[in-house]
Amino acid sequence: MSQRLVLGIGNLLMGDEGVGVHAIETLAAEAWPADVALLDGGTGGFHLLEVLHTHGEIVMIDATMDGQEPGTVTVLRPTYASDFPRSLSAHDIGLRDMVEATQLTRALPTITLITVSIASVQPMELALSPAVAAALPDVRRQVRAALSPQGALTGAPAA
C-alpha cells in the first residue's frame, strides 16, 4: 500500500468544479514513485474516510469559489477541519465534513490542500474553462513540491 496519496475531488459534469479529477487524469500520465498513489475521489463522500485513515500523507486537489481570479492556485496545509476554507466548492459531502469525521476516530494524516479558484459551477459542462485548464501545470508543480519533502520523487514527468 502506498504511504502517500494525491486525491482529486470534483464533479466532471460541472465544468470547472471538476478540476481536481481533471488534475488526477493529467497526473496519471506521469511516472510516480511506488509509495505515491493517485485517486479520483469524485464528489467526495464518507466512502473516502478509509482513504484518510490509511495514508500517512495526502495531497488534496479541489476547486474553490473564493473570489480570486479563476485559475489561481493556492496551497494550504490545514491541521484541523476548521482550517479548511469555507469556500470549497460544494460536493455531496465536503472535505471539511470528511476531515471532521476522521478527527472523531483518529489523528489526521498530513494534508496539503491545493485549491484552484473557479468563477462558478457550470452544470452539464465537461470541459474546463481556459483559465482553469491553464492552471493544471501549476497544480502539477505544486503536487510534486508538496510530496518532495518526504523524499526525492524519482518518476520523471511523461513527455
PDB file of N, CA and C in Angstrom, residues 18-82:
ATOM      1  N   GLY A  18     -14.916  20.309 -11.584  1.00  0.00           N
ATOM      2  CA  GLY A  18     -14.238  19.017 -11.711  1.00  0.00           C
ATOM      3  C   GLY A  18     -12.733  19.106 -11.841  1.00  0.00           C
ATOM      4  N   VAL A  19     -12.140  20.252 -11.533  1.00  0.00           N
ATOM      5  CA  VAL A  19     -10.701  20.429 -11.757  1.00  0.00           C
ATOM      6  C   VAL A  19      -9.854  19.416 -10.991  1.00  0.00           C
ATOM      7  N   GLY A  20     -10.269  18.994  -9.809  1.00  0.00           N
ATOM      8  CA  GLY A  20      -9.485  18.011  -9.054  1.00  0.00           C
ATOM      9  C   GLY A  20      -9.383  16.684  -9.779  1.00  0.00           C
ATOM     10  N   VAL A  21     -10.470  16.253 -10.390  1.00  0.00           N
ATOM     11  CA  VAL A  21     -10.478  14.998 -11.146  1.00  0.00           C
ATOM     12  C   VAL A  21      -9.681  15.159 -12.441  1.00  0.00           C
ATOM     13  N   HIS A  22      -9.838  16.298 -13.104  1.00  0.00           N
ATOM     14  CA  HIS A  22      -9.035  16.563 -14.307  1.00  0.00           C
ATOM     15  C   HIS A  22      -7.546  16.543 -13.966  1.00  0.00           C
ATOM     16  N   ALA A  23      -7.188  17.083 -12.813  1.00  0.00           N
ATOM     17  CA  ALA A  23      -5.780  17.084 -12.399  1.00  0.00           C
ATOM     18  C   ALA A  23      -5.265  15.661 -12.225  1.00  0.00           C
ATOM     19  N   ILE A  24      -6.060  14.789 -11.616  1.00  0.00           N
ATOM     20  CA  ILE A  24      -5.650  13.389 -11.439  1.00  0.00           C
ATOM     21  C   ILE A  24      -5.454  12.726 -12.794  1.00  0.00           C
ATOM     22  N   GLU A  25      -6.350  12.988 -13.736  1.00  0.00           N
ATOM     23  CA  GLU A  25      -6.203  12.414 -15.077  1.00  0.00           C
ATOM     24  C   GLU A  25      -4.899  12.876 -15.726  1.00  0.00           C
ATOM     25  N   THR A  26      -4.539  14.136 -15.547  1.00  0.00           N
ATOM     26  CA  THR A  26      -3.291  14.670 -16.093  1.00  0.00           C
ATOM     27  C   THR A  26      -2.087  14.038 -15.402  1.00  0.00           C
ATOM     28  N   LEU A  27      -2.130  13.957 -14.078  1.00  0.00           N
ATOM     29  CA  LEU A  27      -1.011  13.398 -13.308  1.00  0.00           C
ATOM     30  C   LEU A  27      -0.814  11.914 -13.591  1.00  0.00           C
ATOM     31  N   ALA A  28      -1.886  11.211 -13.933  1.00  0.00           N
ATOM     32  CA  ALA A  28      -1.798   9.768 -14.185  1.00  0.00           C
ATOM     33  C   ALA A  28      -0.938   9.447 -15.401  1.00  0.00           C
ATOM     34  N   ALA A  29      -0.693  10.425 -16.251  1.00  0.00           N
ATOM     35  CA  ALA A  29       0.143  10.210 -17.436  1.00  0.00           C
ATOM     36  C   ALA A  29       1.633  10.272 -17.105  1.00  0.00           C
ATOM     37  N   GLU A  30       1.965  10.555 -15.849  1.00  0.00           N
ATOM     38  CA  GLU A  30       3.355  10.694 -15.433  1.00  0.00           C
ATOM     39  C   GLU A  30       3.790   9.510 -14.583  1.00  0.00           C
ATOM     40  N   ALA A  31       5.092   9.350 -14.470  1.00  0.00           N
ATOM     41  CA  ALA A  31       5.655   8.316 -13.596  1.00  0.00           C
ATOM     42  C   ALA A  31       5.689   8.841 -12.162  1.00  0.00           C
ATOM     43  N   TRP A  32       5.350   7.971 -11.213  1.00  0.00           N
ATOM     44  CA  TRP A  32       5.345   8.322  -9.791  1.00  0.00           C
ATOM     45  C   TRP A  32       6.058   7.225  -9.018  1.00  0.00           C
ATOM     46  N   PRO A  33       6.678   7.563  -7.894  1.00  0.00           N
ATOM     47  CA  PRO A  33       7.304   6.533  -7.060  1.00  0.00           C
ATOM     48  C   PRO A  33       6.258   5.526  -6.568  1.00  0.00           C
ATOM     49  N   ALA A  34       6.716   4.362  -6.197  1.00  0.00           N
ATOM     50  CA  ALA A  34       5.812   3.285  -5.774  1.00  0.00           C
ATOM     51  C   ALA A  34       4.989   3.655  -4.545  1.00  0.00           C
ATOM     52  N   ASP A  35       5.486   4.562  -3.709  1.00  0.00           N
ATOM     53  CA  ASP A  35       4.752   4.904  -2.491  1.00  0.00           C
ATOM     54  C   ASP A  35       3.758   6.046  -2.695  1.00  0.00           C
ATOM     55  N   VAL A  36       3.522   6.455  -3.935  1.00  0.00           N
ATOM     56  CA  VAL A  36       2.559   7.514  -4.241  1.00  0.00           C
ATOM     57  C   VAL A  36       1.429   6.922  -5.083  1.00  0.00           C
ATOM     58  N   ALA A  37       0.195   7.102  -4.606  1.00  0.00           N
ATOM     59  CA  ALA A  37      -0.989   6.661  -5.348  1.00  0.00           C
ATOM     60  C   ALA A  37      -1.791   7.883  -5.777  1.00  0.00           C
ATOM     61  N   LEU A  38      -2.470   7.760  -6.893  1.00  0.00           N
ATOM     62  CA  LEU A  38      -3.367   8.803  -7.389  1.00  0.00           C
ATOM     63  C   LEU A  38      -4.787   8.270  -7.319  1.00  0.00           C
ATOM     64  N   LEU A  39      -5.739   9.103  -6.867  1.00  0.00           N
ATOM     65  CA  LEU A  39      -7.120   8.648  -6.729  1.00  0.00           C
ATOM     66  C   LEU A  39      -8.095   9.732  -7.164  1.00  0.00           C
ATOM     67  N   ASP A  40      -8.992   9.361  -8.058  1.00  0.00           N
ATOM     68  CA  ASP A  40     -10.124  10.201  -8.434  1.00  0.00           C
ATOM     69  C   ASP A  40     -11.163  10.014  -7.338  1.00  0.00           C
ATOM     70  N   GLY A  41     -11.317  11.019  -6.483  1.00  0.00           N
ATOM     71  CA  GLY A  41     -12.255  10.937  -5.371  1.00  0.00           C
ATOM     72  C   GLY A  41     -13.667  11.347  -5.734  1.00  0.00           C
ATOM     73  N   GLY A  42     -13.900  11.662  -7.009  1.00  0.00           N
ATOM     74  CA  GLY A  42     -15.239  12.066  -7.424  1.00  0.00           C
ATOM     75  C   GLY A  42     -15.734  13.236  -6.597  1.00  0.00           C
ATOM     76  N   THR A  43     -16.972  13.166  -6.192  1.00  0.00           N
ATOM     77  CA  THR A  43     -17.569  14.264  -5.433  1.00  0.00           C
ATOM     78  C   THR A  43     -17.398  14.099  -3.925  1.00  0.00           C
ATOM     79  N   GLY A  44     -16.460  13.285  -3.531  1.00  0.00           N
ATOM     80  CA  GLY A  44     -16.225  13.100  -2.104  1.00  0.00           C
ATOM     81  C   GLY A  44     -17.232  12.138  -1.515  1.00  0.00           C
ATOM     82  N   GLY A  45     -17.394  12.202  -0.245  1.00  0.00           N
ATOM     83  CA  GLY A  45     -18.337  11.328   0.425  1.00  0.00           C
ATOM     84  C   GLY A  45     -17.646  10.541   1.519  1.00  0.00           C
ATOM     85  N   PHE A  46     -18.459   9.998   2.398  1.00  0.00           N
ATOM     86  CA  PHE A  46     -17.891   9.297   3.541  1.00  0.00           C
ATOM     87  C   PHE A  46     -17.170   8.012   3.158  1.00  0.00           C
ATOM     88  N   HIS A  47     -17.374   7.513   1.927  1.00  0.00           N
ATOM     89  CA  HIS A  47     -16.615   6.336   1.494  1.00  0.00           C
ATOM     90  C   HIS A  47     -15.118   6.653   1.419  1.00  0.00           C
ATOM     91  N   LEU A  48     -14.760   7.926   1.399  1.00  0.00           N
ATOM     92  CA  LEU A  48     -13.344   8.304   1.365  1.00  0.00           C
ATOM     93  C   LEU A  48     -12.707   8.343   2.754  1.00  0.00           C
ATOM     94  N   LEU A  49     -13.497   8.127   3.797  1.00  0.00           N
ATOM     95  CA  LEU A  49     -12.922   8.116   5.148  1.00  0.00           C
ATOM     96  C   LEU A  49     -11.818   7.077   5.278  1.00  0.00           C
ATOM     97  N   GLU A  50     -12.024   5.917   4.682  1.00  0.00           N
ATOM     98  CA  GLU A  50     -11.000   4.872   4.745  1.00  0.00           C
ATOM     99  C   GLU A  50      -9.701   5.357   4.119  1.00  0.00           C
ATOM    100  N   VAL A  51      -9.811   6.147   3.074  1.00  0.00           N
ATOM    101  CA  VAL A  51      -8.628   6.718   2.424  1.00  0.00           C
ATOM    102  C   VAL A  51      -7.882   7.616   3.405  1.00  0.00           C
ATOM    103  N   LEU A  52      -8.620   8.429   4.134  1.00  0.00           N
ATOM    104  CA  LEU A  52      -7.983   9.314   5.111  1.00  0.00           C
ATOM    105  C   LEU A  52      -7.338   8.519   6.237  1.00  0.00           C
ATOM    106  N   HIS A  53      -7.889   7.361   6.536  1.00  0.00           N
ATOM    107  CA  HIS A  53      -7.355   6.538   7.620  1.00  0.00           C
ATOM    108  C   HIS A  53      -6.132   5.727   7.219  1.00  0.00           C
ATOM    109  N   THR A  54      -5.953   5.466   5.934  1.00  0.00           N
ATOM    110  CA  THR A  54      -4.920   4.507   5.528  1.00  0.00           C
ATOM    111  C   THR A  54      -3.707   5.124   4.845  1.00  0.00           C
ATOM    112  N   HIS A  55      -3.630   6.431   4.795  1.00  0.00           N
ATOM    113  CA  HIS A  55      -2.467   7.083   4.195  1.00  0.00           C
ATOM    114  C   HIS A  55      -1.853   8.061   5.191  1.00  0.00           C
ATOM    115  N   GLY A  56      -0.547   8.101   5.216  1.00  0.00           N
ATOM    116  CA  GLY A  56       0.152   8.995   6.135  1.00  0.00           C
ATOM    117  C   GLY A  56       0.229  10.421   5.641  1.00  0.00           C
ATOM    118  N   GLU A  57       0.169  10.591   4.330  1.00  0.00           N
ATOM    119  CA  GLU A  57       0.248  11.920   3.733  1.00  0.00           C
ATOM    120  C   GLU A  57      -0.710  11.975   2.552  1.00  0.00           C
ATOM    121  N   ILE A  58      -1.508  13.041   2.510  1.00  0.00           N
ATOM    122  CA  ILE A  58      -2.483  13.200   1.436  1.00  0.00           C
ATOM    123  C   ILE A  58      -2.368  14.601   0.857  1.00  0.00           C
ATOM    124  N   VAL A  59      -2.295  14.667  -0.462  1.00  0.00           N
ATOM    125  CA  VAL A  59      -2.387  15.938  -1.181  1.00  0.00           C
ATOM    126  C   VAL A  59      -3.760  15.944  -1.838  1.00  0.00           C
ATOM    127  N   MET A  60      -4.609  16.893  -1.448  1.00  0.00           N
ATOM    128  CA  MET A  60      -5.963  17.005  -1.991  1.00  0.00           C
ATOM    129  C   MET A  60      -6.003  18.148  -2.997  1.00  0.00           C
ATOM    130  N   ILE A  61      -6.720  17.929  -4.085  1.00  0.00           N
ATOM    131  CA  ILE A  61      -6.897  18.957  -5.110  1.00  0.00           C
ATOM    132  C   ILE A  61      -8.396  19.188  -5.268  1.00  0.00           C
ATOM    133  N   ASP A  62      -8.820  20.451  -5.140  1.00  0.00           N
ATOM    134  CA  ASP A  62     -10.245  20.755  -5.238  1.00  0.00           C
ATOM    135  C   ASP A  62     -10.432  22.165  -5.782  1.00  0.00           C
ATOM    136  N   ALA A  63     -11.618  22.416  -6.301  1.00  0.00           N
ATOM    137  CA  ALA A  63     -12.000  23.747  -6.758  1.00  0.00           C
ATOM    138  C   ALA A  63     -12.494  24.560  -5.574  1.00  0.00           C
ATOM    139  N   THR A  64     -12.348  25.872  -5.677  1.00  0.00           N
ATOM    140  CA  THR A  64     -12.875  26.754  -4.648  1.00  0.00           C
ATOM    141  C   THR A  64     -13.442  28.010  -5.296  1.00  0.00           C
ATOM    142  N   MET A  65     -14.554  28.471  -4.760  1.00  0.00           N
ATOM    143  CA  MET A  65     -15.134  29.737  -5.206  1.00  0.00           C
ATOM    144  C   MET A  65     -14.810  30.770  -4.134  1.00  0.00           C
ATOM    145  N   ASP A  66     -13.601  31.313  -4.231  1.00  0.00           N
ATOM    146  CA  ASP A  66     -13.086  32.201  -3.194  1.00  0.00           C
ATOM    147  C   ASP A  66     -12.979  33.655  -3.627  1.00  0.00           C
ATOM    148  N   GLY A  67     -13.490  33.980  -4.802  1.00  0.00           N
ATOM    149  CA  GLY A  67     -13.446  35.355  -5.270  1.00  0.00           C
ATOM    150  C   GLY A  67     -12.153  35.748  -5.963  1.00  0.00           C
ATOM    151  N   GLN A  68     -11.173  34.850  -5.972  1.00  0.00           N
ATOM    152  CA  GLN A  68      -9.932  35.149  -6.675  1.00  0.00           C
ATOM    153  C   GLN A  68     -10.118  34.910  -8.172  1.00  0.00           C
ATOM    154  N   GLU A  69      -9.175  35.399  -8.936  1.00  0.00           N
ATOM    155  CA  GLU A  69      -9.190  35.212 -10.385  1.00  0.00           C
ATOM    156  C   GLU A  69      -9.274  33.715 -10.709  1.00  0.00           C
ATOM    157  N   PRO A  70     -10.185  33.300 -11.599  1.00  0.00           N
ATOM    158  CA  PRO A  70     -10.241  31.883 -11.970  1.00  0.00           C
ATOM    159  C   PRO A  70      -8.876  31.382 -12.446  1.00  0.00           C
ATOM    160  N   GLY A  71      -8.515  30.200 -11.960  1.00  0.00           N
ATOM    161  CA  GLY A  71      -7.220  29.615 -12.288  1.00  0.00           C
ATOM    162  C   GLY A  71      -6.147  29.891 -11.254  1.00  0.00           C
ATOM    163  N   THR A  72      -6.462  30.691 -10.230  1.00  0.00           N
ATOM    164  CA  THR A  72      -5.497  30.951  -9.161  1.00  0.00           C
ATOM    165  C   THR A  72      -5.301  29.674  -8.354  1.00  0.00           C
ATOM    166  N   VAL A  73      -4.051  29.273  -8.172  1.00  0.00           N
ATOM    167  CA  VAL A  73      -3.725  28.062  -7.417  1.00  0.00           C
ATOM    168  C   VAL A  73      -3.217  28.480  -6.042  1.00  0.00           C
ATOM    169  N   THR A  74      -3.800  27.896  -5.000  1.00  0.00           N
ATOM    170  CA  THR A  74      -3.424  28.196  -3.622  1.00  0.00           C
ATOM    171  C   THR A  74      -3.079  26.894  -2.920  1.00  0.00           C
ATOM    172  N   VAL A  75      -2.024  26.924  -2.106  1.00  0.00           N
ATOM    173  CA  VAL A  75      -1.607  25.746  -1.347  1.00  0.00           C
ATOM    174  C   VAL A  75      -1.797  26.040   0.136  1.00  0.00           C
ATOM    175  N   LEU A  76      -2.528  25.154   0.815  1.00  0.00           N
ATOM    176  CA  LEU A  76      -2.782  25.274   2.250  1.00  0.00           C
ATOM    177  C   LEU A  76      -2.325  23.998   2.938  1.00  0.00           C
ATOM    178  N   ARG A  77      -1.948  24.126   4.191  1.00  0.00           N
ATOM    179  CA  ARG A  77      -1.601  22.945   4.986  1.00  0.00           C
ATOM    180  C   ARG A  77      -2.461  22.947   6.250  1.00  0.00           C
ATOM    181  N   PRO A  78      -3.725  22.550   6.096  1.00  0.00           N
ATOM    182  CA  PRO A  78      -4.647  22.575   7.232  1.00  0.00           C
ATOM    183  C   PRO A  78      -4.303  21.510   8.269  1.00  0.00           C
ATOM    184  N   THR A  79      -4.482  21.877   9.522  1.00  0.00           N
ATOM    185  CA  THR A  79      -4.244  20.945  10.619  1.00  0.00           C
ATOM    186  C   THR A  79      -5.562  20.406  11.169  1.00  0.00           C
ATOM    187  N   TYR A  80      -6.573  21.247  11.192  1.00  0.00           N
ATOM    188  CA  TYR A  80      -7.884  20.881  11.721  1.00  0.00           C
ATOM    189  C   TYR A  80      -8.940  21.130  10.645  1.00  0.00           C
ATOM    190  N   ALA A  81     -10.104  20.554  10.814  1.00  0.00           N
ATOM    191  CA  ALA A  81     -11.187  20.766   9.849  1.00  0.00           C
ATOM    192  C   ALA A  81     -11.504  22.251   9.713  1.00  0.00           C
ATOM    193  N   SER A  82     -11.403  22.989  10.807  1.00  0.00           N
ATOM    194  CA  SER A  82     -11.708  24.421  10.765  1.00  0.00           C
ATOM    195  C   SER A  82     -10.707  25.208   9.925  1.00  0.00           C
TER     196      SER A  82
END
